[in-house]
Each structure stands twice: as C-alpha cells, then as structure tokens.
CSV table of C-alpha atoms and ligand atoms in Angstrom, one decimal:
chain,number,residue,atom,x,y,z
A,1,MET,CA,0.2,0.2,-0.4
A,2,LEU,CA,1.7,3.5,-1.0
A,3,VAL,CA,0.3,6.5,0.5
A,4,GLU,CA,1.6,9.0,-1.4
A,5,ASP,CA,-0.2,12.8,-2.7
A,6,ASP,CA,2.6,14.0,-4.7
A,7,PRO,CA,1.8,12.0,-7.8
A,8,SER,CA,5.1,12.6,-9.0
A,9,ILE,CA,6.9,10.6,-6.7
A,10,ALA,CA,3.8,8.6,-5.7
A,11,GLU,CA,4.1,7.1,-10.1
A,12,VAL,CA,8.1,6.9,-9.8
A,13,LEU,CA,7.8,4.3,-6.3
A,14,ALA,CA,5.2,2.8,-7.9
A,15,LEU,CA,7.2,1.6,-11.4
A,16,HIS,CA,9.8,0.6,-8.9
A,17,LEU,CA,8.3,-1.9,-6.9
A,18,GLN,CA,5.9,-3.5,-9.8
A,19,ALA,CA,9.4,-3.9,-11.6
A,20,ALA,CA,10.5,-5.4,-8.1
A,21,GLY,CA,7.7,-8.0,-8.2
A,22,CYS,CA,5.9,-6.0,-5.7
A,23,GLU,CA,1.0,-5.0,-6.5
A,24,VAL,CA,0.6,-1.5,-5.8
A,25,GLN,CA,-2.4,-0.6,-4.3
A,26,PRO,CA,-1.9,3.7,-4.6
A,27,TYR,CA,-3.7,6.3,-2.2
A,28,ALA,CA,-3.2,10.0,-2.8
A,29,GLY,CA,-4.9,10.2,1.5
A,30,GLY,CA,-4.9,9.3,4.4
A,31,ARG,CA,-8.8,9.0,4.7
A,32,ALA,CA,-8.9,6.4,1.6
A,33,ALA,CA,-5.6,4.3,2.8
A,34,LEU,CA,-7.6,3.8,6.1
A,35,ASP,CA,-10.6,2.7,4.3
A,36,GLY,CA,-8.7,1.0,1.5
A,37,ALA,CA,-6.3,-1.5,3.6
A,38,GLY,CA,-10.1,-3.0,5.6
A,39,GLY,CA,-10.3,-4.4,1.8
A,40,GLY,CA,-7.0,-6.3,1.4
A,41,TRP,CA,-4.4,-6.8,4.0
A,42,PRO,CA,-1.0,-5.2,2.7
A,43,ASP,CA,1.9,-6.6,3.3
A,44,LEU,CA,3.7,-3.4,3.5
A,45,VAL,CA,2.5,0.2,3.8
A,46,ILE,CA,4.9,3.3,2.3
A,47,LEU,CA,3.4,5.9,4.2
A,48,ASP,CA,3.7,10.0,3.7
A,49,LEU,CA,2.8,11.7,6.7
A,50,GLY,CA,1.7,15.6,5.1
A,51,LEU,CA,-1.8,14.5,3.5
A,52,PRO,CA,-4.3,15.7,2.4
A,53,ASP,CA,-8.5,14.9,3.0
A,54,GLY,CA,-8.5,15.8,6.6
A,55,LEU,CA,-6.1,12.8,8.2
A,56,ASP,CA,-2.7,13.0,8.0
A,57,GLY,CA,0.2,9.9,7.8
A,58,MET,CA,-0.2,9.5,12.0
A,59,GLY,CA,-3.5,9.4,12.2
A,60,VAL,CA,-2.4,6.0,9.4
A,61,LEU,CA,-0.8,5.1,11.5
A,62,ARG,CA,-2.3,5.2,14.5
A,63,GLY,CA,-5.1,3.8,12.3
A,64,LEU,CA,-3.1,0.8,11.0
A,65,ARG,CA,-1.9,-0.2,14.2
A,66,ARG,CA,-5.0,-0.3,16.4
A,67,ARG,CA,-6.0,-2.6,13.2
A,68,GLN,CA,-3.4,-4.8,12.0
A,69,ASP,CA,0.6,-5.2,12.2
A,70,VAL,CA,2.0,-4.5,9.1
A,71,PRO,CA,4.9,-3.5,8.7
A,72,VAL,CA,5.6,0.0,7.8
A,73,LEU,CA,8.3,2.4,6.7
A,74,ILE,CA,7.3,6.6,6.9
A,75,LEU,CA,8.5,8.1,3.7
A,76,THR,CA,8.2,12.4,4.4
A,77,ALA,CA,10.0,16.0,4.1
A,78,ARG,CA,9.9,15.7,7.9
A,79,ALA,CA,13.4,15.6,8.9
A,80,GLU,CA,13.6,16.2,11.8
A,81,PRO,CA,14.6,14.2,14.7
A,82,ARG,CA,11.8,15.0,16.9
A,83,ASP,CA,9.8,14.2,14.2
A,84,ARG,CA,11.8,11.1,13.5
A,85,VAL,CA,11.3,9.7,17.0
A,86,ARG,CA,7.3,10.7,16.5
A,87,GLY,CA,7.0,8.4,14.1
A,88,LEU,CA,9.2,5.3,15.0
A,89,GLU,CA,7.1,5.5,18.8
A,90,ALA,CA,3.9,5.6,16.9
A,91,GLY,CA,5.0,1.9,15.3
A,92,ALA,CA,6.0,2.8,12.5
A,93,ASP,CA,9.0,0.5,11.0
A,94,ASP,CA,11.3,2.2,9.2
A,95,TYR,CA,11.8,6.1,8.0
A,96,VAL,CA,13.0,7.4,4.7
A,97,CYS,CA,13.6,11.6,3.9
A,98,LYS,CA,12.5,13.5,1.3
A,99,PRO,CA,14.3,13.6,-0.8
A,100,PHE,CA,15.0,9.9,-0.7
A,101,ASP,CA,16.8,7.2,-3.2
A,102,THR,CA,14.3,4.9,-4.5
A,103,GLU,CA,16.7,2.4,-4.8
A,104,GLU,CA,17.4,2.9,-1.0
A,105,VAL,CA,13.3,2.3,-0.1
A,106,LEU,CA,13.3,0.3,-2.8
A,107,ALA,CA,16.2,-2.1,0.2
A,108,ARG,CA,14.6,-0.8,3.5
A,109,VAL,CA,11.2,-2.4,1.8
A,110,ARG,CA,12.6,-5.6,0.7
A,111,ALA,CA,13.9,-6.2,4.4
A,112,LEU,CA,11.1,-5.2,6.1
A,113,LEU,CA,9.4,-7.8,3.6
A,114,ARG,CA,11.7,-10.1,4.8
A,115,ARG,CA,11.2,-9.6,8.9
A,116,SER,CA,7.9,-9.5,8.9
A,117,GLY,CA,8.2,-13.5,6.6
A,118,HIS,CA,6.4,-11.4,3.1
A,119,PRO,CA,9.5,-11.7,0.7
A,120,ALA,CA,9.6,-9.1,-2.1
A,121,GLY,CA,8.4,-10.5,-5.1
A,122,GLU,CA,6.4,-13.3,-5.0
A,123,CYS,CA,3.1,-12.1,-6.4
A,124,LEU,CA,2.7,-10.7,-10.1
A,125,THR,CA,-0.2,-9.8,-11.2
A,126,ALA,CA,-1.3,-9.6,-15.0
A,127,GLY,CA,-4.5,-7.5,-15.7
A,128,GLU,CA,-7.1,-10.3,-14.3
A,129,LEU,CA,-5.0,-13.2,-13.7
A,130,ARG,CA,-2.5,-13.4,-10.0
A,131,ILE,CA,0.9,-15.5,-10.0
A,132,ASP,CA,1.6,-16.1,-6.2
A,133,ARG,CA,4.9,-18.0,-5.9
A,134,ALA,CA,4.5,-18.4,-2.6
A,135,ARG,CA,1.4,-20.3,-2.3
A,136,TYR,CA,1.9,-22.0,-5.9
A,137,ALA,CA,-1.4,-20.6,-6.6
A,138,VAL,CA,-2.3,-18.9,-9.8
A,139,THR,CA,-6.2,-17.3,-10.0
A,140,ILE,CA,-8.2,-15.5,-12.5
A,141,ARG,CA,-10.7,-13.1,-11.4
A,142,GLY,CA,-10.8,-15.7,-7.6
A,143,ARG,CA,-10.6,-18.7,-9.8
A,144,ASP,CA,-7.2,-21.2,-8.9
A,145,ALA,CA,-6.4,-21.9,-12.5
A,146,ALA,CA,-5.2,-25.8,-11.5
A,147,LEU,CA,-1.2,-25.3,-12.6
A,148,SER,CA,1.4,-27.2,-11.0
A,149,PRO,CA,4.4,-25.7,-8.8
A,150,ARG,CA,6.5,-26.1,-12.2
A,151,GLU,CA,3.9,-24.5,-13.6
A,152,VAL,CA,3.5,-21.8,-11.8
A,153,ASP,CA,7.6,-21.3,-11.7
A,154,LEU,CA,7.5,-21.4,-16.1
A,155,LEU,CA,4.4,-18.6,-15.6
A,156,PHE,CA,6.0,-16.2,-13.2
A,157,VAL,CA,9.5,-16.4,-14.6
A,158,LEU,CA,7.8,-15.2,-18.5
A,159,VAL,CA,5.5,-12.7,-16.5
A,160,GLN,CA,7.9,-11.4,-14.8
A,161,ALA,CA,10.3,-10.6,-17.7
A,162,GLN,CA,7.6,-8.2,-19.0
A,163,THR,CA,7.6,-9.0,-22.3
A,164,ARG,CA,11.4,-10.0,-22.9
A,165,ALA,CA,11.2,-13.4,-24.6
A,166,LEU,CA,13.3,-15.9,-22.2
A,167,THR,CA,15.1,-18.7,-24.6
A,168,ARG,CA,14.4,-22.1,-23.7
A,169,GLY,CA,18.3,-23.0,-21.9
A,170,GLN,CA,17.1,-19.7,-19.3
A,171,LEU,CA,13.6,-20.8,-18.8
A,172,LEU,CA,15.3,-24.1,-17.8
A,173,ASP,CA,17.6,-22.4,-16.0
A,174,ARG,CA,15.3,-20.3,-13.7
A,175,VAL,CA,12.7,-22.2,-13.2
A,176,TRP,CA,13.7,-26.2,-13.4
A,177,GLY,CA,17.0,-24.4,-11.9
A,178,GLU,CA,19.5,-27.4,-14.0
A,179,ALA,CA,20.4,-28.1,-17.7
A,180,GLU,CA,19.9,-32.3,-18.2
A,181,VAL,CA,17.0,-31.5,-19.4
A,182,ASP,CA,15.7,-31.7,-22.6
A,183,PRO,CA,15.0,-28.2,-24.5
A,184,ARG,CA,11.5,-29.9,-25.3
A,185,VAL,CA,10.4,-30.4,-22.0
A,186,VAL,CA,9.5,-26.8,-21.9
A,187,ASP,CA,7.3,-26.9,-25.1
A,188,ALA,CA,6.0,-28.9,-23.1
A,189,TYR,CA,5.0,-26.9,-19.8
A,190,VAL,CA,3.9,-24.1,-21.6
A,191,THR,CA,1.4,-25.7,-24.2
A,192,ARG,CA,0.1,-26.3,-20.3
A,193,VAL,CA,-0.2,-23.3,-19.1
A,194,ARG,CA,-1.9,-21.8,-22.0
A,195,ARG,CA,-4.6,-25.2,-21.9
A,196,LYS,CA,-4.7,-24.5,-18.2
A,197,LEU,CA,-4.8,-20.5,-18.8
A,198,THR,CA,-6.8,-20.4,-21.0
A,199,GLU,CA,-10.1,-23.2,-19.4
A,200,ALA,CA,-9.4,-21.3,-16.5
A,201,TRP,CA,-10.7,-17.8,-17.6
A,202,GLY,CA,-13.5,-19.7,-19.5
A,203,ASP,CA,-15.7,-18.4,-22.1
A,204,ARG,CA,-15.7,-14.3,-20.9
A,205,GLY,CA,-14.4,-13.5,-24.8
A,206,ALA,CA,-11.3,-13.5,-26.4
A,207,VAL,CA,-7.7,-14.1,-23.7
A,208,PRO,CA,-6.4,-11.2,-22.6
A,209,TRP,CA,-3.0,-12.1,-23.5
A,210,GLU,CA,-0.9,-15.0,-24.4
A,211,ILE,CA,2.2,-17.3,-24.3
A,212,VAL,CA,4.1,-15.5,-27.9
A,213,THR,CA,6.5,-18.1,-29.7
A,214,VAL,CA,9.0,-16.4,-30.1
A,215,TRP,CA,10.8,-18.9,-33.3
A,216,GLY,CA,14.2,-19.4,-32.6
A,217,VAL,CA,14.2,-17.9,-29.3
A,218,GLY,CA,11.9,-18.5,-27.0
A,219,TYR,CA,9.2,-17.6,-25.4
A,220,ARG,CA,7.6,-14.4,-23.9
A,221,PHE,CA,4.5,-13.4,-21.6
A,222,ARG,CA,1.8,-10.3,-23.5
A,223,LEU,CA,-0.9,-8.9,-22.2
A,224,ARG,CA,-3.5,-8.4,-25.1
A,225,GLY,CA,-4.6,-4.5,-25.6
A,226,PRO,CA,-8.6,-3.7,-25.8
A,227,GLU,CA,-8.5,-3.4,-29.2
A,228,GLY,CA,-7.1,-6.8,-29.7
A,229,PRO,CA,-2.9,-7.8,-30.1
A,230,PRO,CA,-0.9,-5.1,-30.6
A,231,PRO,CA,1.3,-4.5,-33.6
B,1,LIG,CA1,2.6,14.7,1.4
C-alpha cells in the first residue's frame, strides 16, 4: 500500500516497486488509505506524513496499528529528529526522508518484507491474472487455474520478464535450475500452461493474454490490449 499525495513521487515509486515484483495499491489521501486497508491486508505500507483530506500520516499509522500488525515505512519531508522519534514511537518500522534515493527505499522495503515473512517479488499480477509464487497459486478473477508448482514457476518467470523473450535455456535455468533437462520439456510445459489458463478464463470472450512463441528464441508473455493484440 502506497500512501502518497504527490503524484510524481507516487508514480516513480509504484513503477519501481512493480518492477521489483510488488503489487502496488496507491492512495493519495489518509482517509482513503485507511478505508482501503480493510479491503485486503497489505503486506507493507509506505506512508507519507503530510497528507490531504483531514487525516495525516500519523493518523493513518495510529488507525492501522489499532487493526493490524503490518510493517510501515514512513516516507516524509519532515526530517527533524523529533519527527522521526514520534513516527517510530507511534509504531512505524522504518523512516526515510525526502528527497530519497529510490534504490534505498526498495532495499528498505525488501528488508521489512523479509523480516515480516513476506519476501518481495513473490506475487505478480498481469491484468486479471494473479500469480502467487509463495503459495503456488495462479488465480483468474479469484478462480484457481490449478497449475502445478513447476507450471506456476514457469508462468511467474515469463510474466516477470515483462514482454522480453526468454530462451528455453534461460527458462530451464530459472524454472528447473538444471541443464540436464531436454529443452523440449519447456515446450510441453508452455502448452499445458496455455491450456490451463485458457480453461480457467472460460468463455468470457477472447483470452486477454498470450504466451507467444518467438521462433528461434523461446517464449514471451504479453497482455493483449483492449483493441486486440498490438503489432
Ligand atoms: Ca505529502
């Protein structure tokens, strides 16, 4: 959960977090954030202190702390030591001052997630598709696609590559972790993953994603646009 009212900061952070494999739910105000947090427990909260709509970051922090024990990283322009102390005493787990270095924020996010038992980058979403590698679950609008653990790994790696094509060798390396497997095994798995995803999608019209065969290279994942596949 990313609570930040400055759209340029929120956008940059969201992009970097998503690239690191995090699913980001942005909020531009304190009240919206606190209301939204009840809908699905976040694994971590990045919280700006100076927020509009009548509830600042400290208010959000107190509200969160009453309800759940989620790691909170405060991100703020208030750099005074007493502000830091107030934030940490109110239950924040870490504190970064603006202007900040994005890599440092990501490193702190990873550290907090590790400590709380939710390693970063275990969940990916692509349109309606949600891949939870830690629980080996792929769901489409909440419906389980019934993929085997190896198939979940394969799909995860393809989606994580963000439209870049991966060779069979790279897939073997990242999914099977060994070179002794016949590369044709990859083809068989891709075929199965395609079929299971299409089955789980059902008859709701054209399947909004595809695993593309890149001849002479390997495979890549892509989401189709609403107007059909891009060129
Ligand atoms: Ca602010």
